[in-house]
DNA sequence: ATATATTTGTTGCATTTGCAACGATGTCAA
DNA sequence: TTGACATCGTTGCAAATGCAACAAATATAT
């Protein structure tokens, strides 16, 4: 039997590409934003759905709730996010962007879209098919 | 302008899929092996190239050298890997699998290959093209 | 040969992470 | 209502991580 090749192993390759891509994107915006990846995810999610709980973000954004909670606290300390107890259900916290947070997202969005465009350009004609497969993997119960 | 959609963002999707896939694979073998991901990577790399330094693994396997060093130490403590100073260049450490380490890889290799086959089956006819694109991203300087 | 610079692997340290426990709130049934 | 149970967000804690500093070994230059 041929010896096992880690460099051909799908989970490995995916992890390496994902880590490099996250790093590359982080380098592009961190000098402006100073955000970590978890903070970026929370901020970006809030920009598309204005009033959300920690739990909502946890499920939508694929992060542990403690990670979300801590990222939200850091964002609050930076003045980018407001945390208010939900009056209808006082267990929930309503997270929303401050005007400062919105302003940051206005600056970050074009950077994100440009980065994504660059990646797609790199893939050329295969980009669309690649994303279809990626969606399959997202939906699959791995 | 349409609001930014994190769920469509490539670095995000890639990170989520990679993390889930690594987790799924880890669940399949950890009950047998007890290995963490860094330990698995070092062990798997050693199985395909018998005598290697920490630096070699660091570059080939895309891990910080401290991560490699600590993973190797844990593997040594478990009796799976032998660490010897290289007599030609005494800065280097020669890592190699013990017979116990080889035996573990013999058990793990079919599990890994089966997992990969399952993922490819999930992607169906698109699997090949997906891996071509993944290779493009691996080679790109992101 | 000697001094300087580079490479290699380990370790200290601060930060981040995942997990479980917890208090607080809310739901449901009897 | 009361009591048992579930849900939400935070926090304590141990482990993992990234980075810089470091000692040892080697390479390079003068």
GROMACS .gro file of C-alpha atoms (C1' of nucleotides) in nm:
model
  344
    1UNK     CA    1   0.000   0.000   0.000
    2UNK     CA    2   0.129   0.346  -0.087
    3UNK     CA    3   0.219   0.543   0.223
    4UNK     CA    4  -0.033   0.796   0.342
    5UNK     CA    5   0.020   1.146   0.201
    6UNK     CA    6  -0.084   1.421   0.437
    7UNK     CA    7  -0.039   1.677   0.162
    8UNK     CA    8  -0.317   1.510  -0.036
    9UNK     CA    9  -0.553   1.484   0.258
   10UNK     CA   10  -0.863   1.696   0.217
   11UNK     CA   11  -0.916   1.807   0.578
   12UNK     CA   12  -0.554   1.913   0.590
   13UNK     CA   13  -0.558   2.105   0.264
   14UNK     CA   14  -0.881   2.277   0.354
   15UNK     CA   15  -0.746   2.380   0.693
   16UNK     CA   16  -0.428   2.523   0.544
   17UNK     CA   17  -0.610   2.718   0.274
   18UNK     CA   18  -0.868   2.849   0.518
   19UNK     CA   19  -0.607   2.958   0.768
   20UNK     CA   20  -0.397   3.132   0.504
   21UNK     CA   21  -0.697   3.304   0.352
   22UNK     CA   22  -0.823   3.429   0.687
   23UNK     CA   23  -0.474   3.553   0.764
   24UNK     CA   24  -0.444   3.728   0.430
   25UNK     CA   25  -0.776   3.900   0.473
   26UNK     CA   26  -0.694   3.996   0.829
   27UNK     CA   27  -0.371   4.157   0.714
   28UNK     CA   28  -0.563   4.364   0.462
   29UNK     CA   29  -0.798   4.522   0.710
   30UNK     CA   30  -0.641   4.493   1.054
   31UNK     CA   31  -0.425   4.801   1.017
   32UNK     CA   32  -0.744   4.999   0.969
   33UNK     CA   33  -0.984   4.805   1.190
   34UNK     CA   34  -0.775   4.634   1.456
   35UNK     CA   35  -1.035   4.357   1.461
   36UNK     CA   36  -0.968   3.993   1.535
   37UNK     CA   37  -1.150   3.729   1.333
   38UNK     CA   38  -1.419   3.665   1.597
   39UNK     CA   39  -1.476   4.038   1.632
   40UNK     CA   40  -1.499   4.078   1.256
   41UNK     CA   41  -1.756   3.800   1.236
   42UNK     CA   42  -1.977   3.950   1.503
   43UNK     CA   43  -1.953   4.297   1.355
   44UNK     CA   44  -2.024   4.173   1.004
   45UNK     CA   45  -2.324   3.976   1.117
   46UNK     CA   46  -2.464   4.271   1.307
   47UNK     CA   47  -2.433   4.485   0.998
   48UNK     CA   48  -2.680   4.266   0.815
   49UNK     CA   49  -2.933   4.210   1.094
   50UNK     CA   50  -2.968   4.497   1.329
   51UNK     CA   51  -3.087   4.356   1.663
   52UNK     CA   52  -2.959   4.015   1.760
   53UNK     CA   53  -2.890   3.805   2.065
   54UNK     CA   54  -2.567   3.624   2.142
   55UNK     CA   55  -2.741   3.295   2.073
   56UNK     CA   56  -2.853   3.410   1.730
   57UNK     CA   57  -2.497   3.494   1.637
   58UNK     CA   58  -2.369   3.174   1.786
   59UNK     CA   59  -2.580   2.963   1.551
   60UNK     CA   60  -2.552   3.179   1.241
   61UNK     CA   61  -2.184   3.248   1.258
   62UNK     CA   62  -2.056   2.912   1.379
   63UNK     CA   63  -1.888   3.026   1.697
   64UNK     CA   64  -1.897   2.903   2.057
   65UNK     CA   65  -2.120   3.118   2.270
   66UNK     CA   66  -1.836   3.211   2.502
   67UNK     CA   67  -1.639   3.325   2.201
   68UNK     CA   68  -1.929   3.538   2.084
   69UNK     CA   69  -1.981   3.677   2.431
   70UNK     CA   70  -1.620   3.778   2.467
   71UNK     CA   71  -1.596   3.923   2.118
   72UNK     CA   72  -1.910   4.126   2.185
   73UNK     CA   73  -1.765   4.257   2.510
   74UNK     CA   74  -1.447   4.365   2.338
   75UNK     CA   75  -1.646   4.537   2.065
   76UNK     CA   76  -1.852   4.713   2.328
   77UNK     CA   77  -1.535   4.830   2.501
   78UNK     CA   78  -1.420   4.970   2.168
   79UNK     CA   79  -1.747   5.154   2.126
   80UNK     CA   80  -1.844   4.962   1.815
   81UNK     CA   81  -2.134   4.763   1.956
   82UNK     CA   82  -2.412   4.836   2.205
   83UNK     CA   83  -2.530   4.567   2.446
   84UNK     CA   84  -2.877   4.605   2.599
   85UNK     CA   85  -3.091   4.360   2.791
   86UNK     CA   86  -3.390   4.258   2.584
   87UNK     CA   87  -3.701   4.381   2.773
   88UNK     CA   88  -3.924   4.106   2.630
   89UNK     CA   89  -3.695   3.827   2.748
   90UNK     CA   90  -3.448   3.947   3.004
   91UNK     CA   91  -3.222   3.649   2.948
   92UNK     CA   92  -3.137   3.781   2.604
   93UNK     CA   93  -2.894   4.053   2.514
   94UNK     CA   94  -2.969   4.279   2.221
   95UNK     CA   95  -2.655   4.352   2.025
   96UNK     CA   96  -2.647   4.630   1.771
   97UNK     CA   97  -2.392   4.845   1.595
   98UNK     CA   98  -2.319   5.192   1.724
   99UNK     CA   99  -2.278   5.467   1.465
  100UNK     CA  100  -1.906   5.413   1.507
  101UNK     CA  101  -1.951   5.044   1.434
  102UNK     CA  102  -2.157   5.123   1.127
  103UNK     CA  103  -1.893   5.364   1.007
  104UNK     CA  104  -1.627   5.097   1.044
  105UNK     CA  105  -1.832   4.849   0.843
  106UNK     CA  106  -1.873   5.110   0.570
  107UNK     CA  107  -1.496   5.127   0.546
  108UNK     CA  108  -1.447   4.750   0.573
  109UNK     CA  109  -1.710   4.630   0.329
  110UNK     CA  110  -1.530   4.741   0.012
  111UNK     CA  111  -1.208   4.586   0.141
  112UNK     CA  112  -1.387   4.257   0.198
  113UNK     CA  113  -1.554   4.260  -0.141
  114UNK     CA  114  -1.230   4.345  -0.313
  115UNK     CA  115  -1.054   4.063  -0.134
  116UNK     CA  116  -1.321   3.821  -0.241
  117UNK     CA  117  -1.302   3.947  -0.597
  118UNK     CA  118  -0.928   3.886  -0.594
  119UNK     CA  119  -0.976   3.530  -0.478
  120UNK     CA  120  -1.235   3.465  -0.746
  121UNK     CA  121  -1.005   3.613  -1.008
  122UNK     CA  122  -0.738   3.374  -0.893
  123UNK     CA  123  -0.972   3.081  -0.947
  124UNK     CA  124  -1.085   3.216  -1.283
  125UNK     CA  125  -1.358   3.021  -1.454
  126UNK     CA  126  -1.357   2.756  -1.182
  127UNK     CA  127  -1.464   3.000  -0.911
  128UNK     CA  128  -1.834   2.943  -0.948
  129UNK     CA  129  -1.808   2.565  -0.939
  130UNK     CA  130  -1.575   2.587  -0.641
  131UNK     CA  131  -1.830   2.781  -0.444
  132UNK     CA  132  -2.105   2.539  -0.536
  133UNK     CA  133  -1.898   2.256  -0.390
  134UNK     CA  134  -1.818   2.467  -0.086
  135UNK     CA  135  -2.189   2.517  -0.030
  136UNK     CA  136  -2.245   2.144  -0.051
  137UNK     CA  137  -1.991   2.095   0.224
  138UNK     CA  138  -2.147   2.373   0.430
  139UNK     CA  139  -2.487   2.209   0.417
  140UNK     CA  140  -2.360   1.857   0.474
  141UNK     CA  141  -2.364   1.719   0.825
  142UNK     CA  142  -1.997   1.638   0.839
  143UNK     CA  143  -2.557   4.897  -0.195
  144UNK     CA  144  -2.676   4.564  -0.066
  145UNK     CA  145  -2.560   4.502   0.290
  146UNK     CA  146  -2.258   4.283   0.333
  147UNK     CA  147  -2.340   3.915   0.376
  148UNK     CA  148  -2.094   3.730   0.594
  149UNK     CA  149  -2.253   3.401   0.496
  150UNK     CA  150  -2.144   3.459   0.137
  151UNK     CA  151  -1.791   3.562   0.226
  152UNK     CA  152  -1.531   3.318   0.101
  153UNK     CA  153  -1.281   3.333   0.388
  154UNK     CA  154  -1.566   3.276   0.630
  155UNK     CA  155  -1.716   2.985   0.442
  156UNK     CA  156  -1.380   2.822   0.397
  157UNK     CA  157  -1.299   2.859   0.767
  158UNK     CA  158  -1.630   2.707   0.872
  159UNK     CA  159  -1.604   2.412   0.635
  160UNK     CA  160  -1.242   2.348   0.729
  161UNK     CA  161  -1.315   2.359   1.100
  162UNK     CA  162  -1.615   2.127   1.070
  163UNK     CA  163  -1.426   1.884   0.853
  164UNK     CA  164  -1.129   1.870   1.086
  165UNK     CA  165  -1.366   1.818   1.376
  166UNK     CA  166  -1.552   1.541   1.195
  167UNK     CA  167  -1.234   1.359   1.110
  168UNK     CA  168  -1.100   1.404   1.460
  169UNK     CA  169  -1.414   1.246   1.602
  170UNK     CA  170  -1.368   0.945   1.378
  171UNK     CA  171  -1.021   0.860   1.495
  172UNK     CA  172  -0.971   1.023   1.835
  173UNK     CA  173  -1.140   0.744   2.028
  174UNK     CA  174  -0.877   0.511   1.888
  175UNK     CA  175  -0.579   0.741   1.864
  176UNK     CA  176  -0.630   1.017   2.121
  177UNK     CA  177  -0.438   1.249   1.889
  178UNK     CA  178  -0.492   1.622   1.854
  179UNK     CA  179  -0.476   1.779   1.511
  180UNK     CA  180  -0.116   1.901   1.547
  181UNK     CA  181  -0.010   1.561   1.672
  182UNK     CA  182  -0.189   1.392   1.384
  183UNK     CA  183  -0.014   1.614   1.134
  184UNK     CA  184   0.330   1.544   1.271
  185UNK     CA  185   0.267   1.172   1.291
  186UNK     CA  186   0.124   1.158   0.941
  187UNK     CA  187   0.414   1.350   0.798
  188UNK     CA  188   0.666   1.127   0.970
  189UNK     CA  189   0.495   0.822   0.822
  190UNK     CA  190   0.578   0.939   0.473
  191UNK     CA  191   0.935   1.061   0.530
  192UNK     CA  192   1.121   0.871   0.791
  193UNK     CA  193   1.386   1.105   0.935
  194UNK     CA  194   1.297   1.471   0.959
  195UNK     CA  195   1.380   1.780   1.160
  196UNK     CA  196   1.133   2.009   1.330
  197UNK     CA  197   1.208   2.273   1.070
  198UNK     CA  198   1.127   2.034   0.787
  199UNK     CA  199   0.788   1.962   0.936
  200UNK     CA  200   0.727   2.325   1.008
  201UNK     CA  201   0.756   2.418   0.642
  202UNK     CA  202   0.588   2.112   0.495
  203UNK     CA  203   0.297   2.093   0.729
  204UNK     CA  204   0.221   2.461   0.774
  205UNK     CA  205   0.262   2.482   1.151
  206UNK     CA  206   0.449   2.721   1.381
  207UNK     CA  207   0.775   2.570   1.496
  208UNK     CA  208   0.673   2.592   1.860
  209UNK     CA  209   0.358   2.403   1.774
  210UNK     CA  210   0.560   2.134   1.600
  211UNK     CA  211   0.807   2.119   1.887
  212UNK     CA  212   0.538   2.073   2.147
  213UNK     CA  213   0.341   1.822   1.940
  214UNK     CA  214   0.661   1.622   1.892
  215UNK     CA  215   0.729   1.629   2.266
  216UNK     CA  216   0.381   1.501   2.343
  217UNK     CA  217   0.419   1.227   2.083
  218UNK     CA  218   0.753   1.132   2.236
  219UNK     CA  219   0.594   1.116   2.579
  220UNK     CA  220   0.332   0.882   2.435
  221UNK     CA  221   0.603   0.659   2.290
  222UNK     CA  222   0.496   0.722   1.933
  223UNK     CA  223   0.792   0.927   1.815
  224UNK     CA  224   1.168   0.916   1.881
  225UNK     CA  225   1.370   1.237   1.908
  226UNK     CA  226   1.746   1.218   1.848
  227UNK     CA  227   2.002   1.491   1.793
  228UNK     CA  228   2.129   1.485   1.436
  229UNK     CA  229   2.503   1.404   1.452
  230UNK     CA  230   2.580   1.590   1.128
  231UNK     CA  231   2.422   1.913   1.245
  232UNK     CA  232   2.372   1.913   1.616
  233UNK     CA  233   2.118   2.195   1.599
  234UNK     CA  234   1.875   1.963   1.428
  235UNK     CA  235   1.653   1.701   1.584
  236UNK     CA  236   1.582   1.382   1.396
  237UNK     CA  237   1.222   1.279   1.442
  238UNK     CA  238   1.107   0.933   1.350
  239UNK     CA  239   0.821   0.697   1.426
  240UNK     CA  240   0.867   0.427   1.684
  241UNK     CA  241   0.722   0.087   1.607
  242UNK     CA  242   0.429   0.188   1.821
  243UNK     CA  243   0.388   0.503   1.611
  244UNK     CA  244   0.402   0.301   1.292
  245UNK     CA  245   0.142   0.063   1.426
  246UNK     CA  246  -0.089   0.352   1.506
  247UNK     CA  247  -0.051   0.490   1.155
  248UNK     CA  248  -0.137   0.149   1.013
  249UNK     CA  249  -0.463   0.164   1.206
  250UNK     CA  250  -0.529   0.529   1.121
  251UNK     CA  251  -0.454   0.529   0.751
  252UNK     CA  252  -0.765   0.336   0.643
  253UNK     CA  253  -0.979   0.559   0.862
  254UNK     CA  254  -0.832   0.867   0.695
  255UNK     CA  255  -0.874   0.729   0.345
  256UNK     CA  256  -1.230   0.624   0.417
  257UNK     CA  257  -1.311   0.969   0.550
  258UNK     CA  258  -1.169   1.129   0.241
  259UNK     CA  259  -1.363   0.890   0.020
  260UNK     CA  260  -1.681   0.989   0.203
  261UNK     CA  261  -1.616   1.357   0.142
  262UNK     CA  262  -1.549   1.294  -0.225
  263UNK     CA  263  -1.865   1.090  -0.253
  264UNK     CA  264  -2.053   1.382  -0.104
  265UNK     CA  265  -1.917   1.611  -0.373
  266UNK     CA  266  -1.988   1.357  -0.644
  267UNK     CA  267  -1.871   1.451  -0.990
  268UNK     CA  268  -1.753   1.792  -0.872
  269UNK     CA  269  -1.494   1.647  -0.638
  270UNK     CA  270  -1.210   1.649  -0.884
  271UNK     CA  271  -1.266   2.007  -0.994
  272UNK     CA  272  -1.299   2.115  -0.632
  273UNK     CA  273  -0.960   1.974  -0.548
  274UNK     CA  274  -0.805   2.140  -0.851
  275UNK     CA  275  -0.929   2.475  -0.727
  276UNK     CA  276  -0.812   2.395  -0.377
  277UNK     CA  277  -0.466   2.327  -0.516
  278UNK     CA  278  -0.469   2.661  -0.692
  279UNK     CA  279  -0.540   2.830  -0.361
  280UNK     CA  280  -0.270   2.625  -0.189
  281UNK     CA  281  -0.008   2.738  -0.439
  282UNK     CA  282  -0.122   3.100  -0.449
  283UNK     CA  283   0.057   3.348  -0.228
  284UNK     CA  284  -0.249   3.468  -0.047
  285DA     C1'  285   4.160   3.228   1.377
  286DT     C1'  286   3.841   3.527   1.555
  287DA     C1'  287   3.446   3.782   1.565
  288DT     C1'  288   2.992   3.835   1.375
  289DA     C1'  289   2.576   3.668   1.190
  290DT     C1'  290   2.245   3.296   1.105
  291DT     C1'  291   1.992   2.886   1.200
  292DT     C1'  292   1.748   2.558   1.503
  293DG     C1'  293   1.462   2.404   1.867
  294DT     C1'  294   1.281   2.512   2.327
  295DT     C1'  295   1.065   2.788   2.663
  296DG     C1'  296   0.838   3.199   2.907
  297DC     C1'  297   0.465   3.479   2.879
  298DA     C1'  298   0.045   3.689   2.764
  299DT     C1'  299  -0.363   3.592   2.511
  300DT     C1'  300  -0.717   3.295   2.328
  301DT     C1'  301  -0.979   2.896   2.334
  302DG     C1'  302  -1.324   2.528   2.468
  303DC     C1'  303  -1.580   2.333   2.817
  304DA     C1'  304  -1.832   2.303   3.224
  305DA     C1'  305  -2.051   2.534   3.594
  306DC     C1'  306  -2.319   2.894   3.741
  307DG     C1'  307  -2.689   3.258   3.836
  308DA     C1'  308  -3.064   3.467   3.632
  309DT     C1'  309  -3.464   3.440   3.374
  310DG     C1'  310  -3.836   3.215   3.152
  311DT     C1'  311  -4.157   2.802   3.043
  312DC     C1'  312  -4.454   2.445   3.150
  313DA     C1'  313  -4.741   2.135   3.404
  314DA     C1'  314  -4.988   1.990   3.800
  315DT     C1'  315  -4.907   2.935   4.270
  316DT     C1'  316  -4.556   2.626   4.312
  317DG     C1'  317  -4.194   2.337   4.169
  318DA     C1'  318  -3.927   2.108   3.810
  319DC     C1'  319  -3.706   2.196   3.394
  320DA     C1'  320  -3.501   2.463   2.998
  321DT     C1'  321  -3.257   2.852   2.806
  322DC     C1'  322  -2.936   3.243   2.794
  323DG     C1'  323  -2.509   3.478   2.870
  324DT     C1'  324  -2.098   3.514   3.162
  325DT     C1'  325  -1.709   3.343   3.396
  326DG     C1'  326  -1.341   3.018   3.602
  327DC     C1'  327  -1.016   2.720   3.472
  328DA     C1'  328  -0.709   2.434   3.230
  329DA     C1'  329  -0.510   2.369   2.791
  330DA     C1'  330  -0.356   2.547   2.349
  331DT     C1'  331  -0.171   2.914   2.083
  332DG     C1'  332   0.151   3.281   1.877
  333DC     C1'  333   0.531   3.548   1.945
  334DA     C1'  334   0.959   3.691   2.113
  335DA     C1'  335   1.362   3.577   2.360
  336DC     C1'  336   1.703   3.259   2.429
  337DA     C1'  337   2.109   2.911   2.426
  338DA     C1'  338   2.349   2.606   2.142
  339DA     C1'  339   2.543   2.500   1.708
  340DT     C1'  340   2.691   2.628   1.267
  341DA     C1'  341   2.812   2.937   0.881
  342DT     C1'  342   3.031   3.344   0.708
  343DA     C1'  343   3.343   3.721   0.665
  344DT     C1'  344   3.747   3.970   0.764
   0.00000   0.00000   0.00000
